[in-house]
Amino acid sequence: MQLTKAIPTCEIDFWSDAVILDPYPHYDRLRSLGPAVWLARNEVWALTRYDSVRSALLSPEIFSSASGCMVNEPMNSASQGIMLCSDDPQHLAMRRLFARPLMPKALAELRPRLEALVEHKIDTLLTRDSFDGVAELAHYLPLAIVTELVGLNEEGRRNMLEWAAAIFNAFGPIENARTLEGLEIAQHVIGYVLERLDRASLIPGGWGEALFIAADAGTISEHTARMMLIDYLTPALDTTINATSAALELFAAHPDQWDLLREDPALIPHAINEVVRIESPIRAFSRHVTADVEVGDVRIPAGARVLMLYACANRDPDKFPDPQRFDIHRRPSDHLGFGMGTHVCAGMHLAKLEISVILETMARKVRRIEASNPVRRPHNTLRGLASLDCALVA
Ligand code: HEM
């Protein structure tokens, strides 16, 4: 007689405040249950270990994005046509266009402007007894520069942070209050982008305008150009803001690591990867399984929805020994905090540039970072702080 193996199952609600605010013990438990775990309350599969998440991300023909990366159907259908929610070859055609202004060469031209802004910002903050590291430092470059680069008009720029956070909240399960609130705003934003946004209102030379120029040239349809604006609008701010806030908190808590970085600024790229590994700003996105697939001992059936737990995989001790230790010498360049494979973060170089400029400037000017009273923001998709009391010591 053949014995059927029990499916590893966990009863947590992945989108409850308790799990969101203190996720790491839950991630440890999920990984210990197996590389693929059924989340019974949420009725969704979760890939938990570094190897299982990585190999799924590298198999997009089985773990497909085309029917959405969220876990509720209204949001998955509303997102049809954005790059994040598409498979190759359509995805790659959009991505080639999308990523043009985000490649290292294009970004190099931006660097001097970022350096000047950050130099002034840090000098000002050094004169202050204390400040909110999230609102006054982490928000600074994304709000000052990135909203302008996207090229939305004044209304769009003013609302972009709120819209983006709401859209990411709408990635959750439909019965969740944050999802419902986010969905309402997401539908408003999609309506605005598709129907009310006047292309003449986009800032000339911005990324948004470039999409419409590509539509004029017949490279993409105007509908695609409008939907792709969502790809610029949603992930460009909070992700980087959360990573910057995490860097402040981590370096304040680990002054030895700050000393190492100041002594050798060449460590900054590795430090940024380590911050994104240990405090991954994106908890998870999902995929739709196109054919029955074995993950470890478990068979996931075609049609299932599966979460890629980037943040959980990034603390897998089989990949990153002593994973809860913040160590800027670790050089975890293959972590999954930016994803991997065809959908690997398209804005990664911009995020790294922004955070590099901040760390480089602070390494020259700041001997100690002090931080206290971290206030965490419960959010369905993003891990990050709402505020952090900081002081910089020259
Ligand atoms: C520290 C900052 C950031 C983190 C941690 C992050 C994380 C991620 C992750 C995990 C993915 C993978 C999605 C998947 O597997 O389906 C992703 C994709 C993406 N990111 Fe980021 N991101 C960051 C910054 C940015 C910025 C600044 C932008 C825009 C300027 C951006 C734009 C995108 C886009 C458009 C995709 C979808 C790419 C595709 O579908 O091909 N991200 N990001």
XYZ file of C-alpha atoms and ligand atoms in Angstrom:
437
model
C 0.000 0.000 0.000
C 1.358 3.438 -0.896
C 1.285 5.942 1.943
C 0.247 9.458 1.036
C 2.528 12.035 2.625
C 0.808 14.651 4.732
C 0.933 18.108 3.197
C 2.897 20.509 5.439
C 0.256 22.896 6.655
C 0.359 26.034 8.754
C -2.594 27.801 10.350
C -1.193 31.337 10.536
C -2.948 34.219 8.801
C -0.033 35.568 6.773
C -1.735 39.006 6.537
C -2.602 39.387 10.242
C -1.002 42.224 12.208
C 0.645 39.660 14.513
C 2.516 37.958 11.651
C 3.262 41.200 9.825
C 4.693 42.954 12.871
C 6.799 40.042 14.152
C 7.343 37.812 11.112
C 10.673 36.124 11.792
C 9.568 33.393 14.256
C 6.763 32.545 11.799
C 9.228 32.398 8.914
C 11.461 30.035 10.951
C 8.482 27.777 11.558
C 7.366 27.862 7.923
C 10.844 26.906 6.686
C 11.005 24.093 9.245
C 7.722 22.667 7.897
C 9.137 22.297 4.398
C 10.074 24.098 1.178
C 6.381 24.383 0.256
C 3.687 24.873 2.896
C -0.079 25.116 2.591
C -1.401 28.196 4.433
C -4.792 26.766 5.322
C -6.411 29.975 6.604
C -5.403 31.930 3.533
C -5.905 28.992 1.123
C -2.640 29.669 -0.656
C 0.687 27.832 -0.944
C 3.893 29.419 0.315
C 7.440 28.665 -0.858
C 9.597 29.169 2.191
C 13.231 28.181 1.617
C 15.928 29.880 -0.426
C 16.199 26.991 -2.909
C 12.449 26.592 -3.439
C 11.818 30.327 -3.951
C 14.847 30.724 -6.210
C 14.010 27.781 -8.453
C 10.372 28.903 -8.778
C 11.475 32.421 -9.756
C 13.723 30.850 -12.386
C 10.829 28.740 -13.788
C 8.327 31.371 -14.929
C 6.737 28.963 -17.420
C 5.400 26.974 -14.427
C 5.224 29.776 -11.854
C 3.492 32.329 -14.054
C 2.847 36.028 -13.416
C 0.400 36.474 -16.289
C -2.733 36.123 -14.190
C -1.405 38.419 -11.490
C 0.981 38.467 -8.527
C -1.629 39.248 -5.886
C -3.834 36.867 -3.904
C -7.250 38.274 -4.767
C -8.995 38.088 -8.100
C -10.318 41.687 -8.374
C -6.769 43.021 -8.073
C -5.301 40.324 -10.324
C -7.785 41.185 -13.067
C -7.419 44.951 -12.591
C -3.644 44.524 -13.016
C -3.815 42.768 -16.373
C -1.462 44.570 -18.739
C 1.137 45.768 -16.253
C 4.648 44.421 -16.673
C 4.820 42.818 -13.218
C 1.740 40.759 -14.102
C 2.811 39.375 -17.478
C 4.938 36.550 -18.856
C 7.558 36.562 -21.601
C 7.620 37.373 -24.477
C 5.107 40.232 -23.799
C 6.844 40.938 -20.475
C 10.295 41.237 -22.022
C 9.070 43.599 -24.739
C 7.678 45.920 -22.048
C 10.705 45.517 -19.848
C 13.164 46.544 -22.555
C 11.344 49.837 -22.813
C 10.669 50.265 -19.117
C 14.230 49.650 -17.973
C 15.900 52.072 -20.409
C 16.087 55.024 -17.988
C 16.962 52.691 -15.090
C 20.158 51.155 -16.432
C 23.426 52.064 -14.672
C 24.647 54.230 -17.569
C 21.482 56.357 -17.611
C 21.550 56.619 -13.834
C 25.192 57.749 -13.737
C 24.022 61.108 -15.108
C 21.685 61.459 -12.145
C 24.349 60.825 -9.511
C 25.833 64.355 -9.169
C 22.382 65.797 -8.543
C 21.627 63.206 -5.852
C 25.028 63.814 -4.236
C 24.446 67.560 -3.991
C 21.002 67.111 -2.470
C 22.148 64.540 0.068
C 25.233 66.553 1.055
C 22.993 69.486 1.961
C 20.440 67.240 3.691
C 22.998 65.525 5.921
C 24.631 68.855 6.828
C 21.224 70.153 7.900
C 20.357 67.024 9.884
C 23.730 67.195 11.672
C 22.666 70.533 13.167
C 19.506 68.980 14.637
C 19.263 67.302 18.061
C 16.907 64.717 16.620
C 14.698 64.077 13.590
C 12.423 61.411 12.146
C 14.734 59.273 10.043
C 11.842 57.976 7.926
C 10.048 61.237 7.092
C 13.105 63.470 6.911
C 15.812 61.251 5.480
C 14.432 58.021 3.951
C 11.610 59.845 2.129
C 13.875 62.557 0.830
C 15.317 61.318 -2.486
C 12.322 59.224 -3.591
C 9.955 62.156 -3.060
C 12.280 64.895 -4.311
C 13.633 63.134 -7.382
C 11.905 59.886 -8.274
C 8.391 61.374 -8.489
C 9.855 63.958 -10.888
C 11.626 61.309 -12.978
C 8.389 59.366 -13.406
C 7.035 62.655 -14.708
C 3.502 62.728 -13.309
C 1.801 66.097 -12.983
C 1.426 67.860 -9.637
C -1.663 65.850 -8.605
C 0.063 62.566 -9.419
C 3.288 63.499 -7.631
C 1.453 64.672 -4.528
C -0.519 61.443 -4.297
C 2.059 58.957 -5.516
C 3.236 57.760 -2.092
C -0.296 57.223 -0.809
C -1.426 55.585 -4.051
C 1.552 53.259 -4.147
C 1.111 52.111 -0.536
C -2.585 51.491 -1.176
C -1.905 49.488 -4.342
C 0.588 47.275 -2.487
C -1.957 46.785 0.330
C -4.440 45.629 -2.301
C -2.153 42.642 -3.042
C -3.559 40.861 0.065
C -6.507 38.478 0.468
C -9.952 39.906 -0.244
C -11.316 39.463 3.292
C -8.517 41.630 4.758
C -9.458 45.224 5.717
C -6.196 46.670 4.348
C -6.808 44.911 1.030
C -10.331 46.304 0.734
C -9.230 49.836 1.528
C -6.291 49.500 -0.899
C -8.496 48.072 -3.648
C -10.718 51.124 -3.638
C -7.736 53.424 -4.125
C -6.076 51.053 -6.631
C -9.227 51.081 -8.761
C -9.295 54.880 -8.581
C -5.626 55.071 -9.667
C -6.103 52.609 -12.532
C -9.165 54.608 -13.649
C -7.135 57.819 -13.457
C -4.235 56.398 -15.452
C -6.442 54.759 -18.093
C -9.134 57.386 -18.512
C -8.378 60.740 -16.936
C -4.619 61.191 -17.217
C -3.926 63.726 -19.949
C -0.625 62.772 -21.571
C 0.083 66.467 -22.158
C 0.264 66.865 -18.361
C 3.273 64.511 -18.094
C 6.612 66.210 -17.464
C 8.517 66.408 -20.790
C 11.493 64.064 -20.815
C 10.082 61.945 -17.943
C 9.732 58.169 -17.935
C 5.957 58.400 -18.375
C 6.219 60.530 -21.498
C 8.723 58.043 -22.973
C 6.047 55.331 -22.752
C 3.629 57.436 -24.793
C 6.341 58.221 -27.350
C 6.890 54.457 -27.696
C 3.131 54.075 -28.209
C 3.211 56.748 -30.945
C 6.006 54.782 -32.638
C 3.861 51.636 -32.504
C 6.231 49.773 -30.150
C 3.399 49.316 -27.618
C -0.290 50.208 -27.560
C -1.479 53.336 -25.761
C -3.374 51.082 -23.324
C -0.087 49.311 -22.491
C 1.700 52.652 -22.082
C -0.945 53.759 -19.595
C -0.881 50.455 -17.667
C 2.928 50.522 -17.553
C 2.731 53.836 -15.726
C 1.480 51.741 -12.795
C 4.762 49.776 -12.951
C 6.664 53.048 -12.423
C 4.253 54.518 -9.954
C 3.827 51.652 -7.492
C 7.247 50.220 -6.573
C 9.531 53.240 -6.920
C 9.074 54.906 -3.534
C 8.179 52.813 -0.468
C 10.541 49.967 -1.316
C 13.554 52.278 -1.277
C 12.219 54.288 1.660
C 11.861 51.099 3.706
C 15.343 49.873 2.815
C 16.842 53.254 3.753
C 14.980 53.300 7.089
C 16.127 49.737 7.752
C 19.728 50.777 7.039
C 19.481 53.604 9.581
C 18.017 51.306 12.213
C 20.547 48.524 11.562
C 23.628 50.752 11.545
C 22.449 52.500 14.714
C 22.032 49.125 16.414
C 25.392 47.844 15.095
C 27.956 50.648 15.466
C 30.759 48.135 14.783
C 29.309 47.618 11.285
C 29.091 51.388 10.778
C 32.757 51.678 11.739
C 33.639 48.991 9.184
C 31.707 50.828 6.492
C 33.357 54.156 7.321
C 36.802 52.570 7.239
C 36.093 50.937 3.874
C 33.318 52.608 1.833
C 33.929 49.975 -0.872
C 31.739 47.798 1.373
C 28.671 49.966 0.669
C 27.255 47.844 -2.208
C 27.545 44.735 -0.009
C 26.005 46.582 2.941
C 22.982 47.535 0.812
C 22.490 43.918 -0.231
C 22.792 42.845 3.396
C 20.143 45.393 4.475
C 17.762 44.205 1.745
C 18.478 40.566 2.641
C 17.898 40.895 6.370
C 14.945 43.346 6.262
C 13.500 42.568 2.825
C 11.104 45.445 2.025
C 8.834 43.178 -0.035
C 7.452 40.253 1.976
C 6.040 38.241 -0.920
C 4.402 38.305 -4.338
C 2.482 35.370 -5.763
C 2.507 33.245 -8.898
C -0.073 31.051 -10.620
C 0.981 27.436 -11.204
C 0.442 26.380 -14.833
C 1.109 22.615 -14.426
C 1.363 20.140 -11.528
C 4.771 20.646 -9.963
C 6.806 18.880 -7.259
C 8.451 21.061 -4.623
C 10.377 18.802 -2.275
C 7.955 15.991 -1.366
C 4.915 18.055 -2.138
C 2.896 18.138 -5.348
C 1.365 21.549 -6.007
C -1.532 21.206 -8.433
C -1.964 23.186 -11.642
C -4.139 26.233 -10.986
C -2.830 26.821 -7.452
C -1.665 30.224 -6.268
C 1.768 30.214 -4.630
C 3.520 32.887 -2.579
C 7.203 33.575 -3.117
C 8.318 34.424 0.430
C 11.388 36.529 -0.446
C 11.817 37.722 3.141
C 11.576 34.197 4.583
C 13.995 32.751 1.987
C 16.481 35.511 2.769
C 16.761 34.233 6.333
C 17.212 30.581 5.368
C 20.158 29.345 7.485
C 21.035 26.715 4.858
C 21.895 29.569 2.509
C 22.896 32.379 4.884
C 24.545 30.986 8.043
C 23.437 32.769 11.228
C 20.886 34.635 9.096
C 19.650 37.061 11.767
C 23.185 38.513 12.129
C 23.707 41.821 10.301
C 27.123 41.454 8.695
C 28.230 43.782 5.910
C 31.097 41.440 5.076
C 28.621 38.732 4.117
C 28.346 39.822 0.439
C 24.950 38.191 -0.181
C 24.670 39.328 -3.799
C 22.380 36.387 -4.658
C 19.752 37.191 -2.020
C 16.124 37.294 -3.192
C 15.091 40.705 -1.818
C 15.025 42.116 -5.348
C 13.546 38.894 -6.751
C 15.431 36.868 -9.380
C 15.067 35.800 -12.993
C 12.974 37.534 -15.595
C 11.041 39.689 -13.100
C 14.083 40.695 -11.028
C 13.576 44.241 -9.790
C 13.689 46.659 -12.714
C 14.430 49.602 -10.405
C 17.196 47.904 -8.432
C 19.996 50.096 -9.785
C 18.102 53.273 -8.941
C 17.321 52.057 -5.411
C 20.967 51.092 -4.912
C 22.148 54.441 -6.248
C 19.894 56.403 -3.884
C 20.932 54.390 -0.836
C 24.625 54.436 -1.868
C 24.685 58.207 -2.103
C 23.155 58.488 1.383
C 25.584 55.978 2.924
C 28.629 57.433 1.133
C 27.800 60.940 2.332
C 27.095 59.795 5.869
C 30.284 57.700 5.945
C 32.276 60.905 5.383
C 30.396 63.055 7.868
C 28.709 60.909 10.511
C 30.603 59.067 13.235
C 27.556 57.612 14.993
C 23.923 57.064 14.072
C 21.560 57.013 17.030
C 18.064 55.633 16.607
C 15.200 54.884 18.977
C 11.417 54.382 19.098
C 10.991 52.489 15.829
C 7.311 52.495 14.908
C 6.464 49.740 12.485
C 3.758 50.157 9.882
C 1.496 47.134 9.391
C 1.237 46.616 5.643
C 0.129 43.676 3.498
C 3.134 43.625 1.162
C 5.794 45.960 2.509
C 7.931 45.677 5.591
C 8.985 49.053 6.875
C 8.932 51.704 9.540
C 6.433 54.535 9.900
C 8.888 56.571 11.979
C 12.273 56.299 13.694
C 13.729 58.909 16.059
C 17.286 59.564 14.886
C 20.289 61.714 15.709
C 23.537 61.973 13.753
C 26.837 62.544 15.559
C 29.653 64.157 13.557
C 15.103 48.552 -2.116
C 14.224 48.810 -3.070
C 13.470 47.770 -3.845
C 13.173 46.471 -3.528
C 13.540 45.702 -2.275
C 12.430 45.916 -4.658
C 11.988 44.606 -4.731
C 11.455 44.023 -5.865
C 11.131 42.634 -6.003
C 11.257 41.579 -4.917
C 10.681 42.430 -7.272
C 10.323 41.074 -7.896
C 8.925 40.926 -8.369
C 8.569 39.521 -8.779
O 9.311 38.571 -8.495
O 7.485 39.359 -9.340
C 10.686 43.711 -7.924
C 10.258 43.935 -9.218
C 10.090 45.199 -9.732
N 10.549 46.387 -9.212
Fe 11.500 46.633 -7.457
N 12.278 46.896 -5.605
C 12.898 48.038 -5.158
C 12.981 49.251 -5.832
C 12.360 49.535 -7.019
C 12.344 50.818 -7.679
C 13.046 52.070 -7.163
C 11.592 50.672 -8.814
C 11.245 51.663 -9.903
C 11.913 52.677 -10.258
C 11.179 49.288 -8.886
C 10.442 48.738 -9.916
C 10.175 47.392 -10.052
C 9.435 46.838 -11.164
C 8.830 47.608 -12.302
C 9.391 45.455 -10.970
C 8.750 44.426 -11.878
C 9.802 43.925 -12.834
C 9.283 42.922 -13.827
O 8.145 42.471 -13.702
O 10.047 42.600 -14.740
N 11.655 48.644 -7.783
N 11.181 44.665 -7.063
